[in-house]
CSV table of C-alpha atoms in Angstrom, one decimal:
chain,number,residue,atom,x,y,z
A,1,MET,CA,-11.9,-3.5,-23.4
A,2,THR,CA,-12.2,-5.5,-20.2
A,3,PRO,CA,-8.9,-6.2,-18.4
A,4,ALA,CA,-7.8,-9.8,-17.9
A,5,GLY,CA,-9.2,-11.1,-14.7
A,6,PHE,CA,-12.1,-8.7,-14.4
A,7,SER,CA,-15.5,-10.2,-14.5
A,8,GLY,CA,-19.0,-8.9,-14.4
A,9,GLU,CA,-20.1,-11.7,-12.1
A,10,ARG,CA,-18.9,-12.6,-8.6
A,11,THR,CA,-18.3,-16.3,-7.8
A,12,PRO,CA,-19.4,-17.1,-4.2
A,13,LEU,CA,-16.7,-18.3,-1.8
A,14,PRO,CA,-17.4,-21.9,-0.7
A,15,ASN,CA,-19.0,-22.3,2.8
A,16,LEU,CA,-16.8,-23.7,5.5
A,17,PRO,CA,-17.8,-27.1,6.7
A,18,PRO,CA,-19.2,-27.2,10.3
A,19,GLN,CA,-16.5,-28.0,12.7
A,20,GLY,CA,-15.0,-27.0,16.0
A,21,GLY,CA,-12.3,-24.7,14.8
A,22,ARG,CA,-9.8,-23.5,12.2
A,23,GLU,CA,-6.2,-22.5,12.5
A,24,VAL,CA,-5.0,-19.0,11.7
A,25,LEU,CA,-1.6,-19.7,10.2
A,26,GLY,CA,-1.4,-22.9,12.3
A,27,LEU,CA,-0.6,-20.9,15.4
A,28,GLN,CA,-3.9,-19.9,17.0
A,29,ARG,CA,-7.4,-21.0,16.4
A,30,VAL,CA,-10.6,-19.6,15.0
A,31,GLU,CA,-13.3,-21.3,17.2
A,32,THR,CA,-16.9,-21.7,16.1
A,33,HIS,CA,-20.0,-23.5,17.3
A,34,GLU,CA,-20.4,-26.9,15.8
A,35,ASN,CA,-23.4,-25.7,13.9
A,36,THR,CA,-22.5,-22.1,13.2
A,37,PRO,CA,-19.3,-22.0,11.1
A,38,LEU,CA,-17.8,-18.7,9.9
A,39,THR,CA,-19.1,-18.6,6.4
A,40,PRO,CA,-17.4,-16.4,3.9
A,41,THR,CA,-20.3,-16.5,1.5
A,42,LEU,CA,-21.2,-13.7,-0.9
A,43,SER,CA,-24.8,-12.5,-1.3
A,44,PRO,CA,-26.3,-12.4,-4.8
A,45,ALA,CA,-25.3,-8.7,-4.9
A,46,GLY,CA,-21.7,-9.7,-4.4
A,47,ARG,CA,-21.4,-8.4,-0.9
A,48,GLY,CA,-20.0,-10.4,1.9
A,49,GLY,CA,-22.6,-12.0,4.2
A,50,PHE,CA,-21.8,-12.0,7.9
A,51,PRO,CA,-24.9,-11.9,10.1
A,52,PRO,CA,-23.9,-11.0,13.7
A,53,TYR,CA,-25.5,-14.1,15.1
A,54,ARG,CA,-23.0,-16.2,13.2
A,55,LEU,CA,-20.2,-15.0,15.4
A,56,PRO,CA,-19.2,-17.2,18.4
A,57,LEU,CA,-20.0,-14.5,20.9
A,58,GLU,CA,-18.4,-16.3,23.8
A,59,SER,CA,-15.0,-16.4,22.1
A,60,PRO,CA,-12.5,-14.4,24.1
A,61,LEU,CA,-11.1,-12.4,21.2
A,62,HIS,CA,-12.8,-11.1,18.0
A,63,LEU,CA,-10.5,-9.4,15.6
A,64,SER,CA,-12.2,-7.3,12.9
A,65,PRO,CA,-9.6,-5.6,10.7
A,66,THR,CA,-11.3,-3.0,8.5
A,67,GLY,CA,-9.7,-1.8,5.3
A,68,ARG,CA,-8.8,-2.8,1.8
A,69,GLY,CA,-6.0,-4.1,-0.3
A,70,ARG,CA,-2.5,-5.2,0.7
A,71,LEU,CA,-2.2,-3.8,4.2
A,72,ARG,CA,-5.5,-5.1,5.3
A,73,SER,CA,-4.5,-8.6,4.1
A,74,ARG,CA,-1.1,-8.5,5.8
A,75,ARG,CA,-2.8,-7.6,9.1
A,76,VAL,CA,-4.8,-10.8,9.1
A,77,ARG,CA,-1.9,-12.9,7.8
A,78,GLY,CA,0.0,-11.6,10.8
A,79,LEU,CA,-2.1,-13.4,13.4
A,80,PRO,CA,-0.1,-14.0,15.5
A,81,ARG,CA,2.9,-13.5,13.2
A,82,VAL,CA,3.4,-12.7,9.6
A,83,GLU,CA,5.0,-15.9,8.4
A,84,THR,CA,2.8,-18.1,6.3
A,85,LEU,CA,2.7,-21.7,7.4
A,86,GLU,CA,1.1,-23.2,4.3
A,87,SER,CA,1.8,-26.8,5.3
A,88,THR,CA,0.5,-26.7,8.9
A,89,PRO,CA,-2.6,-29.1,9.2
A,90,LEU,CA,-6.0,-27.8,10.2
A,91,THR,CA,-7.1,-29.4,13.4
A,92,PRO,CA,-10.8,-29.2,14.3
A,93,ALA,CA,-11.2,-30.4,18.0
A,94,LEU,CA,-9.6,-27.6,20.0
A,95,SER,CA,-9.6,-26.4,23.5
A,96,PRO,CA,-11.6,-23.2,24.4
A,97,SER,CA,-8.5,-21.3,25.3
A,98,GLY,CA,-6.8,-18.8,23.0
A,99,ARG,CA,-9.6,-18.6,20.4
A,100,TYR,CA,-9.9,-16.0,17.6
A,101,ALA,CA,-12.8,-15.1,15.3
A,102,VAL,CA,-11.4,-13.1,12.5
A,103,ALA,CA,-13.4,-11.1,10.0
A,104,VAL,CA,-12.0,-8.8,7.3
A,105,VAL,CA,-14.2,-5.8,6.2
A,106,GLY,CA,-13.3,-4.1,2.9
A,107,ALA,CA,-14.9,-1.7,0.4
A,108,GLU,CA,-13.5,-3.1,-2.8
A,109,GLN,CA,-15.2,-6.0,-4.7
A,110,GLN,CA,-11.8,-7.8,-4.9
A,111,LEU,CA,-9.7,-10.1,-2.8
A,112,ALA,CA,-6.7,-8.4,-1.3
A,113,TYR,CA,-4.0,-7.5,-3.9
A,114,ASN,CA,-0.6,-5.9,-4.3
A,115,ARG,CA,-1.0,-2.3,-5.4
A,116,VAL,CA,2.7,-2.2,-6.5
A,117,LEU,CA,1.7,-4.4,-9.4
A,118,LEU,CA,-1.1,-2.1,-10.7
A,119,SER,CA,1.1,-0.5,-13.3
A,120,ASP,CA,1.9,-4.0,-14.7
A,121,VAL,CA,-1.8,-4.9,-14.8
A,122,LEU,CA,-2.5,-1.6,-16.6
A,123,ALA,CA,0.2,-2.2,-19.1
A,124,GLY,CA,-1.2,-5.7,-19.8
A,125,LYS,CA,1.9,-7.5,-18.5
A,126,ILE,CA,0.1,-9.5,-15.9
A,127,ALA,CA,-3.5,-10.5,-15.2
A,128,VAL,CA,-5.5,-9.3,-12.2
A,129,ALA,CA,-5.2,-12.7,-10.6
A,130,ALA,CA,-1.4,-12.4,-10.5
A,131,ALA,CA,-1.7,-9.3,-8.3
A,132,GLN,CA,-3.8,-11.1,-5.7
A,133,LEU,CA,-2.0,-11.9,-2.5
A,134,LYS,CA,-3.8,-15.1,-1.8
A,135,PRO,CA,-6.7,-17.0,-3.5
A,136,ALA,CA,-10.1,-17.3,-1.8
A,137,ALA,CA,-9.3,-20.8,-0.7
A,138,TRP,CA,-6.4,-19.6,1.4
A,139,TRP,CA,-8.6,-17.4,3.5
A,140,ARG,CA,-11.3,-20.0,3.7
A,141,ASP,CA,-9.0,-22.8,4.9
A,142,ARG,CA,-7.8,-20.5,7.8
A,143,GLY,CA,-11.3,-19.7,8.9
A,144,VAL,CA,-11.1,-16.0,8.0
A,145,THR,CA,-14.4,-14.5,7.0
A,146,LEU,CA,-14.1,-12.0,4.1
A,147,LEU,CA,-16.6,-9.2,3.8
A,148,TYR,CA,-15.4,-7.4,0.7
A,149,GLY,CA,-17.6,-5.1,-1.2
A,150,ASN,CA,-19.3,-4.3,2.2
A,151,PRO,CA,-17.5,-1.3,3.8
A,152,ALA,CA,-17.7,-0.3,7.4
A,153,THR,CA,-19.9,2.8,7.8
A,154,ALA,CA,-19.8,3.5,11.6
A,155,ILE,CA,-18.2,2.3,14.8
A,156,ASP,CA,-20.2,2.1,18.0
A,157,ARG,CA,-17.5,2.2,20.6
A,158,ALA,CA,-19.9,1.7,23.6
A,159,ALA,CA,-21.5,-1.4,22.1
A,160,LYS,CA,-18.3,-2.5,20.4
A,161,THR,CA,-19.9,-3.0,17.0
A,162,VAL,CA,-19.1,-2.0,13.5
A,163,ALA,CA,-22.0,-1.1,11.2
A,164,LEU,CA,-21.6,-2.3,7.6
A,165,ALA,CA,-23.1,-0.9,4.4
A,166,ASP,CA,-25.6,-3.8,4.1
A,167,GLY,CA,-27.1,-3.1,7.5
A,168,ALA,CA,-25.3,-5.8,9.4
A,169,ARG,CA,-23.5,-5.0,12.7
A,170,LEU,CA,-20.3,-6.8,13.5
A,171,PRO,CA,-19.3,-7.2,17.2
A,172,TYR,CA,-15.6,-7.0,18.1
A,173,GLN,CA,-13.3,-7.1,21.1
A,174,HIS,CA,-10.4,-5.6,19.2
A,175,LEU,CA,-10.8,-3.6,16.0
A,176,VAL,CA,-8.0,-2.9,13.6
A,177,LEU,CA,-8.3,0.1,11.3
A,178,ALA,CA,-6.3,-0.4,8.1
A,179,THR,CA,-8.4,1.9,6.0
A,180,GLY,CA,-5.5,3.2,3.9
A,181,SER,CA,-5.6,6.5,2.1
A,182,HIS,CA,-7.4,8.1,-0.9
A,183,PRO,CA,-5.9,10.1,-3.8
A,184,ILE,CA,-5.8,13.9,-3.7
A,185,ARG,CA,-7.5,15.8,-6.5
A,186,LEU,CA,-6.1,19.3,-7.3
A,187,PRO,CA,-8.3,22.2,-6.4
A,188,VAL,CA,-8.5,23.5,-10.0
A,189,PRO,CA,-11.4,23.8,-12.5
A,190,GLY,CA,-12.3,20.8,-14.5
A,191,MET,CA,-11.2,18.1,-12.1
A,192,ASP,CA,-14.7,16.7,-12.1
A,193,LEU,CA,-14.8,16.2,-15.9
A,194,PRO,CA,-15.3,12.8,-17.4
A,195,GLY,CA,-11.9,11.5,-18.4
A,196,VAL,CA,-10.2,12.7,-15.2
A,197,ARG,CA,-9.1,9.6,-13.2
A,198,THR,CA,-7.0,8.6,-10.3
A,199,PHE,CA,-4.6,5.7,-10.1
A,200,ARG,CA,-5.2,3.9,-6.8
A,201,ASP,CA,-7.1,0.7,-7.2
A,202,LEU,CA,-8.3,-2.0,-9.6
A,203,ALA,CA,-11.4,0.0,-10.4
A,204,ASP,CA,-9.1,2.8,-11.6
A,205,VAL,CA,-7.0,0.4,-13.6
A,206,ALA,CA,-10.1,-1.1,-15.3
A,207,ALA,CA,-11.2,2.4,-16.3
A,208,LEU,CA,-7.8,3.4,-17.6
A,209,MET,CA,-7.4,0.2,-19.6
A,210,GLU,CA,-10.7,0.9,-21.2
A,211,ALA,CA,-9.5,4.4,-22.2
A,212,ALA,CA,-5.9,3.7,-23.0
A,213,LYS,CA,-5.8,2.5,-26.6
A,214,PRO,CA,-3.0,3.1,-29.1
A,215,GLY,CA,-3.2,6.8,-30.1
A,216,THR,CA,-4.9,7.9,-26.9
A,217,ARG,CA,-3.4,11.1,-25.5
A,218,ALA,CA,-2.8,10.7,-21.7
A,219,VAL,CA,-1.5,13.3,-19.3
A,220,VAL,CA,-0.3,12.2,-15.8
A,221,ILE,CA,-0.1,14.8,-13.1
A,222,GLY,CA,2.6,14.0,-10.5
A,223,GLY,CA,6.2,12.9,-10.7
A,224,GLY,CA,6.4,10.8,-7.5
A,225,LEU,CA,6.2,7.0,-7.2
A,226,LEU,CA,2.5,6.8,-8.1
A,227,GLY,CA,2.8,9.2,-11.0
A,228,LEU,CA,5.7,7.3,-12.5
A,229,GLU,CA,3.9,4.0,-12.1
A,230,ALA,CA,0.8,5.4,-13.7
A,231,ALA,CA,2.8,6.9,-16.6
A,232,SER,CA,4.6,3.7,-17.2
A,233,GLY,CA,1.3,1.7,-17.2
A,234,MET,CA,-0.4,4.1,-19.6
A,235,ALA,CA,2.6,4.1,-22.0
A,236,GLY,CA,2.7,0.3,-21.8
A,237,ALA,CA,-1.0,0.2,-22.7
A,238,GLY,CA,-0.2,2.2,-25.9
A,239,ALA,CA,-1.2,5.7,-24.9
A,240,LYS,CA,0.9,8.7,-26.0
A,241,THR,CA,1.8,9.8,-22.5
A,242,THR,CA,3.0,13.1,-21.0
A,243,LEU,CA,4.0,13.4,-17.3
A,244,VAL,CA,3.6,16.8,-15.7
A,245,HIS,CA,5.4,17.6,-12.4
A,246,LEU,CA,5.4,20.7,-10.3
A,247,MET,CA,9.0,20.3,-9.0
A,248,ASP,CA,12.4,20.6,-10.6
A,249,ARG,CA,13.0,16.9,-10.6
A,250,LEU,CA,11.2,13.6,-10.4
A,251,MET,CA,10.8,12.0,-7.0
A,252,GLU,CA,12.3,15.1,-5.4
A,253,ARG,CA,11.7,13.8,-1.9
A,254,GLN,CA,13.7,10.7,-2.4
A,255,LEU,CA,16.3,11.7,-5.1
A,256,ASP,CA,19.1,14.2,-5.5
A,257,ALA,CA,19.5,16.3,-8.6
A,258,ARG,CA,21.8,13.8,-10.3
A,259,ALA,CA,19.6,10.7,-9.7
A,260,GLY,CA,16.6,12.8,-10.7
A,261,ALA,CA,18.2,13.7,-14.0
A,262,LEU,CA,19.1,10.1,-14.7
A,263,LEU,CA,15.6,9.0,-14.0
A,264,ARG,CA,14.1,11.6,-16.3
A,265,GLN,CA,16.4,10.4,-19.1
A,266,ALA,CA,15.3,6.8,-18.6
A,267,VAL,CA,11.6,7.7,-18.5
A,268,GLU,CA,11.9,9.8,-21.7
A,269,ALA,CA,13.8,7.0,-23.4
A,270,ARG,CA,10.7,4.9,-22.9
A,271,GLY,CA,8.6,7.3,-24.9
A,272,ILE,CA,7.1,9.4,-22.0
A,273,GLU,CA,7.4,13.1,-22.3
A,274,VAL,CA,8.4,14.8,-19.0
A,275,LEU,CA,7.5,18.4,-18.2
A,276,LEU,CA,9.1,19.7,-15.0
A,277,GLU,CA,8.3,22.9,-13.0
A,278,ALA,CA,4.9,22.7,-14.7
A,279,SER,CA,2.0,23.9,-12.6
A,280,THR,CA,-1.6,22.8,-13.5
A,281,ALA,CA,-4.1,25.7,-14.0
A,282,ARG,CA,-7.1,23.8,-15.1
A,283,VAL,CA,-8.5,20.8,-17.0
A,284,GLU,CA,-10.0,21.8,-20.3
A,285,GLY,CA,-13.2,20.4,-21.7
A,286,THR,CA,-17.0,20.7,-21.7
A,287,ASP,CA,-18.5,17.2,-21.7
A,288,HIS,CA,-15.1,15.4,-21.6
A,289,VAL,CA,-11.5,16.1,-21.1
A,290,THR,CA,-9.8,17.8,-24.1
A,291,GLY,CA,-6.6,19.0,-22.5
A,292,LEU,CA,-4.6,20.2,-19.6
A,293,ARG,CA,-3.8,24.0,-19.3
A,294,LEU,CA,-0.6,24.9,-17.4
A,295,ALA,CA,-0.1,28.1,-15.4
A,296,ASP,CA,2.3,29.4,-18.1
A,297,GLY,CA,-0.4,29.2,-20.7
A,298,ARG,CA,0.7,26.0,-22.4
A,299,LEU,CA,-2.1,23.6,-23.5
A,300,ILE,CA,-1.4,19.8,-23.5
A,301,PRO,CA,-4.0,18.0,-25.6
A,302,ALA,CA,-5.4,15.0,-23.7
A,303,ASP,CA,-8.1,12.4,-23.9
A,304,ILE,CA,-7.5,11.3,-20.4
A,305,VAL,CA,-5.9,13.0,-17.3
A,306,VAL,CA,-4.5,10.8,-14.5
A,307,VAL,CA,-4.1,12.6,-11.2
A,308,ALA,CA,-1.3,11.1,-9.0
A,309,CYS,CA,-0.4,14.0,-6.7
A,310,GLY,CA,-0.3,12.2,-3.4
A,311,VAL,CA,-2.8,10.7,-0.9
A,312,ARG,CA,-4.6,11.6,2.3
A,313,PRO,CA,-5.3,9.1,5.2
A,314,ASN,CA,-8.8,7.6,5.4
A,315,ALA,CA,-9.5,8.8,8.9
A,316,ASP,CA,-13.2,9.9,8.5
A,317,LEU,CA,-14.5,6.6,10.1
A,318,ALA,CA,-12.3,7.1,13.1
A,319,ARG,CA,-13.2,10.8,13.4
A,320,ALA,CA,-16.9,10.1,13.3
A,321,ALA,CA,-16.3,7.5,16.1
A,322,GLY,CA,-14.7,10.2,18.3
A,323,LEU,CA,-11.1,8.8,18.0
A,324,ALA,CA,-8.2,11.3,18.3
A,325,CYS,CA,-7.0,12.2,14.8
A,326,ASN,CA,-4.7,14.7,13.2
A,327,ARG,CA,-3.7,14.0,9.6
A,328,GLY,CA,-4.2,10.3,10.4
A,329,VAL,CA,-5.6,8.3,13.2
A,330,LEU,CA,-3.3,8.9,16.2
A,331,VAL,CA,-1.7,5.8,17.7
A,332,ASP,CA,0.9,5.2,20.4
A,333,ASP,CA,3.8,2.7,20.5
A,334,THR,CA,1.3,-0.1,21.1
A,335,LEU,CA,-0.5,1.0,17.9
A,336,SER,CA,-3.6,1.7,20.0
A,337,THR,CA,-5.8,4.7,19.3
A,338,SER,CA,-7.4,6.9,22.0
A,339,ASP,CA,-9.7,3.8,22.5
A,340,PRO,CA,-7.6,0.9,23.8
A,341,ALA,CA,-9.9,-1.6,22.0
A,342,ILE,CA,-9.3,0.0,18.6
A,343,HIS,CA,-5.9,-0.1,16.8
A,344,ALA,CA,-4.7,1.5,13.6
A,345,MET,CA,-1.9,0.7,11.1
A,346,GLY,CA,-0.7,1.5,7.6
A,347,GLU,CA,-1.5,4.6,5.7
A,348,CYS,CA,-4.4,5.7,7.9
A,349,ALA,CA,-2.3,5.7,11.1
A,350,GLU,CA,-0.2,8.6,12.5
A,351,HIS,CA,2.6,7.7,14.9
A,352,ARG,CA,4.9,10.2,16.5
A,353,ALA,CA,3.7,12.8,13.9
A,354,ALA,CA,4.6,10.5,11.0
A,355,VAL,CA,2.2,9.2,8.4
A,356,TYR,CA,3.9,6.6,6.3
A,357,GLY,CA,2.7,6.2,2.7
A,358,LEU,CA,4.8,3.1,2.1
A,359,VAL,CA,4.3,-0.6,2.5
A,360,ALA,CA,7.3,-1.5,4.6
A,361,PRO,CA,6.3,0.5,7.7
A,362,ALA,CA,2.8,-1.1,7.6
A,363,TYR,CA,4.4,-4.6,7.6
A,364,GLU,CA,6.4,-3.6,10.6
A,365,GLN,CA,3.2,-2.3,12.3
A,366,ALA,CA,1.4,-5.5,11.4
A,367,ARG,CA,4.1,-7.6,13.1
A,368,VAL,CA,3.9,-5.6,16.3
A,369,LEU,CA,0.1,-5.8,16.4
A,370,ALA,CA,0.2,-9.6,15.7
A,371,ARG,CA,2.7,-10.1,18.5
A,372,ARG,CA,0.6,-8.1,20.9
A,373,PHE,CA,-2.5,-10.0,20.1
A,374,ALA,CA,-0.5,-13.2,20.7
A,375,GLY,CA,0.3,-11.9,24.2
A,376,GLU,CA,3.8,-10.4,23.7
A,377,ASP,CA,4.7,-6.9,25.0
A,378,ALA,CA,5.8,-5.7,21.5
A,379,LEU,CA,6.2,-2.0,20.8
A,380,TYR,CA,6.4,0.0,17.5
A,381,GLU,CA,9.0,2.7,17.7
A,382,GLY,CA,8.8,4.1,14.1
A,383,SER,CA,10.4,3.0,10.8
A,384,SER,CA,13.4,3.9,8.7
A,385,VAL,CA,11.7,4.3,5.4
A,386,SER,CA,13.1,3.4,2.0
A,387,THR,CA,11.7,3.8,-1.5
A,388,ASN,CA,12.2,1.3,-4.3
A,389,LEU,CA,11.0,2.1,-7.8
A,390,LYS,CA,11.0,-0.7,-10.4
A,391,VAL,CA,9.1,0.2,-13.6
A,392,SER,CA,10.0,-0.5,-17.2
A,393,GLY,CA,13.5,-1.7,-16.3
A,394,VAL,CA,14.3,1.5,-14.3
A,395,HIS,CA,15.6,0.7,-10.8
A,396,VAL,CA,15.9,3.4,-8.1
A,397,PHE,CA,16.4,3.1,-4.3
A,398,SER,CA,16.4,5.7,-1.7
A,399,ALA,CA,16.6,5.6,2.1
A,400,GLY,CA,17.2,8.0,5.0
A,401,ASP,CA,18.1,11.6,4.7
A,402,VAL,CA,19.3,12.3,1.2
A,403,THR,CA,20.0,16.1,1.7
A,404,SER,CA,23.4,17.4,2.3
A,405,GLY,CA,23.9,19.8,5.2
A,406,PRO,CA,26.3,21.0,7.9
A,407,GLY,CA,28.5,18.1,9.0
A,408,THR,CA,27.6,15.7,6.2
A,409,GLU,CA,29.9,14.1,3.7
A,410,ASP,CA,29.0,12.5,0.4
A,411,ILE,CA,30.5,9.3,-1.0
A,412,VAL,CA,29.7,9.1,-4.7
A,413,LEU,CA,30.2,6.2,-7.1
A,414,THR,CA,29.4,6.7,-10.8
A,415,ASP,CA,29.6,4.2,-13.6
A,416,ARG,CA,28.3,5.9,-16.8
A,417,ALA,CA,29.0,2.8,-19.0
A,418,ARG,CA,26.6,0.7,-16.9
A,419,GLY,CA,24.2,3.5,-16.0
A,420,ILE,CA,25.0,3.2,-12.3
A,421,TYR,CA,24.9,6.1,-9.8
A,422,ARG,CA,25.4,5.7,-6.0
A,423,ARG,CA,25.5,8.4,-3.4
A,424,LEU,CA,26.0,7.8,0.3
A,425,ILE,CA,25.5,10.5,2.9
A,426,VAL,CA,27.6,10.2,6.1
A,427,LYS,CA,27.4,12.2,9.3
A,428,ASP,CA,29.2,11.7,12.6
A,429,GLY,CA,30.7,8.5,11.5
A,430,ARG,CA,27.4,6.9,10.5
A,431,LEU,CA,25.5,6.4,7.3
A,432,ILE,CA,22.3,8.6,7.3
A,433,GLY,CA,21.1,8.4,3.7
A,434,ALA,CA,21.6,6.5,0.4
A,435,VAL,CA,20.5,7.0,-3.2
A,436,LEU,CA,21.0,4.2,-5.7
A,437,TYR,CA,20.2,4.4,-9.4
A,438,GLY,CA,20.6,1.5,-11.9
A,439,ASP,CA,21.9,-1.1,-9.5
A,440,THR,CA,19.8,-1.3,-6.3
A,441,ALA,CA,20.8,-4.8,-5.1
A,442,ASP,CA,22.7,-3.3,-2.1
A,443,GLY,CA,19.8,-1.2,-0.9
A,444,LEU,CA,18.9,-3.3,2.1
A,445,PHE,CA,22.5,-3.4,3.2
A,446,TYR,CA,22.6,0.4,3.4
A,447,LEU,CA,19.1,0.5,4.9
A,448,ASP,CA,20.3,-1.7,7.8
A,449,LEU,CA,23.3,0.5,8.4
A,450,ILE,CA,21.0,3.6,8.5
A,451,THR,CA,18.3,1.9,10.7
A,452,ASN,CA,20.8,0.5,13.2
A,453,ARG,CA,23.0,3.6,13.2
A,454,THR,CA,26.0,1.4,12.7
A,455,PRO,CA,29.5,3.0,13.0
A,456,ILE,CA,31.1,2.8,9.5
A,457,ALA,CA,34.7,3.5,10.3
A,458,ALA,CA,35.7,-0.1,9.5
A,459,LEU,CA,33.5,-0.2,6.4
A,460,ARG,CA,34.3,3.2,4.9
A,461,ALA,CA,37.0,2.3,2.4
A,462,ASP,CA,34.7,-0.2,0.6
A,463,LEU,CA,31.3,1.3,1.6
A,464,ALA,CA,30.4,2.5,-1.9
A,465,PHE,CA,30.9,-1.0,-3.3
A,466,GLY,CA,28.5,-2.7,-1.0
A,467,PRO,CA,28.6,-5.7,1.2
A,468,VAL,CA,30.4,-8.0,-1.2
A,469,ALA,CA,33.5,-5.7,-1.4
A,470,HIS,CA,33.4,-5.3,2.4
A,471,ASN,CA,33.2,-9.0,3.0
A,472,ALA,CA,36.0,-9.7,0.6
A,473,ALA,CA,38.2,-7.1,2.3
A,474,ALA,CA,37.4,-8.6,5.7
């Protein structure tokens, strides 16, 4: 079965007409020679064509974001700010000052898309096109050259060029690494068997949709966000699904025991079997997966095993170029790497010992980079992260430090009839953490209090009821 929106053929993006320039979001310009437009045209093999001589080499700033998927796209959309100005007219005859030539390099044979929607694509709830951030025409009209299906293979820092898989070399003045991360496979026997898949991109979704037929036995390893989304998608596609998790509760990094128990009940009510404190020993099978063997000896029959046990930053390209790396590509508060002409953001970047695996910090980083490229002295000082799960009608929100410790106090609200649980963690007169289950509408209100370290003495009496109750009392 071929998922909706997938096609065996690639449709070339239209060439840009020759002209003096294109706007990037109507704020700055992509300048080209009159007879050498930036042409986001695909070769017959489906790879983006971008010969180096097509670049306007005298332009003062070439931005070459490399990466894939949602974060790569937001980086370009953020030039020089994230807001989209759809109605701003494109003006050709522009002055030479403040010019940009923007190229996006990516490995996937797809336009940028929202990974959060992959479980809905897998379940057949939406088509692939609905997950795309912007259609091809949007990028074309803003003069952005797309080189998807043509990954970067090396960075020559001395020459300031990026080598691409098709042999082309792309010059840059500023290079943005938004290479994301890759899924971890467990170091156990059988992980290389046919039928073992990850759940990370549209290629994974296509393979899972082909395999997930009614009656198919699927086992998902991992009870975090990605594992829950994969299990929801597989169950929605008709597979008999079992979720196996090593820890004593689902989403143990984000949820307390009570919220974890509520989440398990909701997942099981949707037909997904949940096995907690279950360690994977090996994948069984000879020519194909036949089951998953647990460390306690139990065997779970399976036709397909989906591994969703976390991710690692894609930092190999940066390491090979001699950039400073730890878990991810090391960046300072300007989001510059050890080479000031190269920047990193998103899941591949490590800032102040933190590697964020969530979308919101990457958006914040994109805004900072965009402002810096526009001439502002913006700095990135880290993010207060939150987690928002919305699958199959289950709503969960978590932010800040959700562990209780010395000096902390819990404010708990429970409404069993409506399936609502809310726990707020307070320390030194400030909110430091929040767990919401069932009703997550007030999540951003609590996140703002945590991020801004707002004193809550005046809010305390109504804090558990959210901003509406507080405003009414005021």
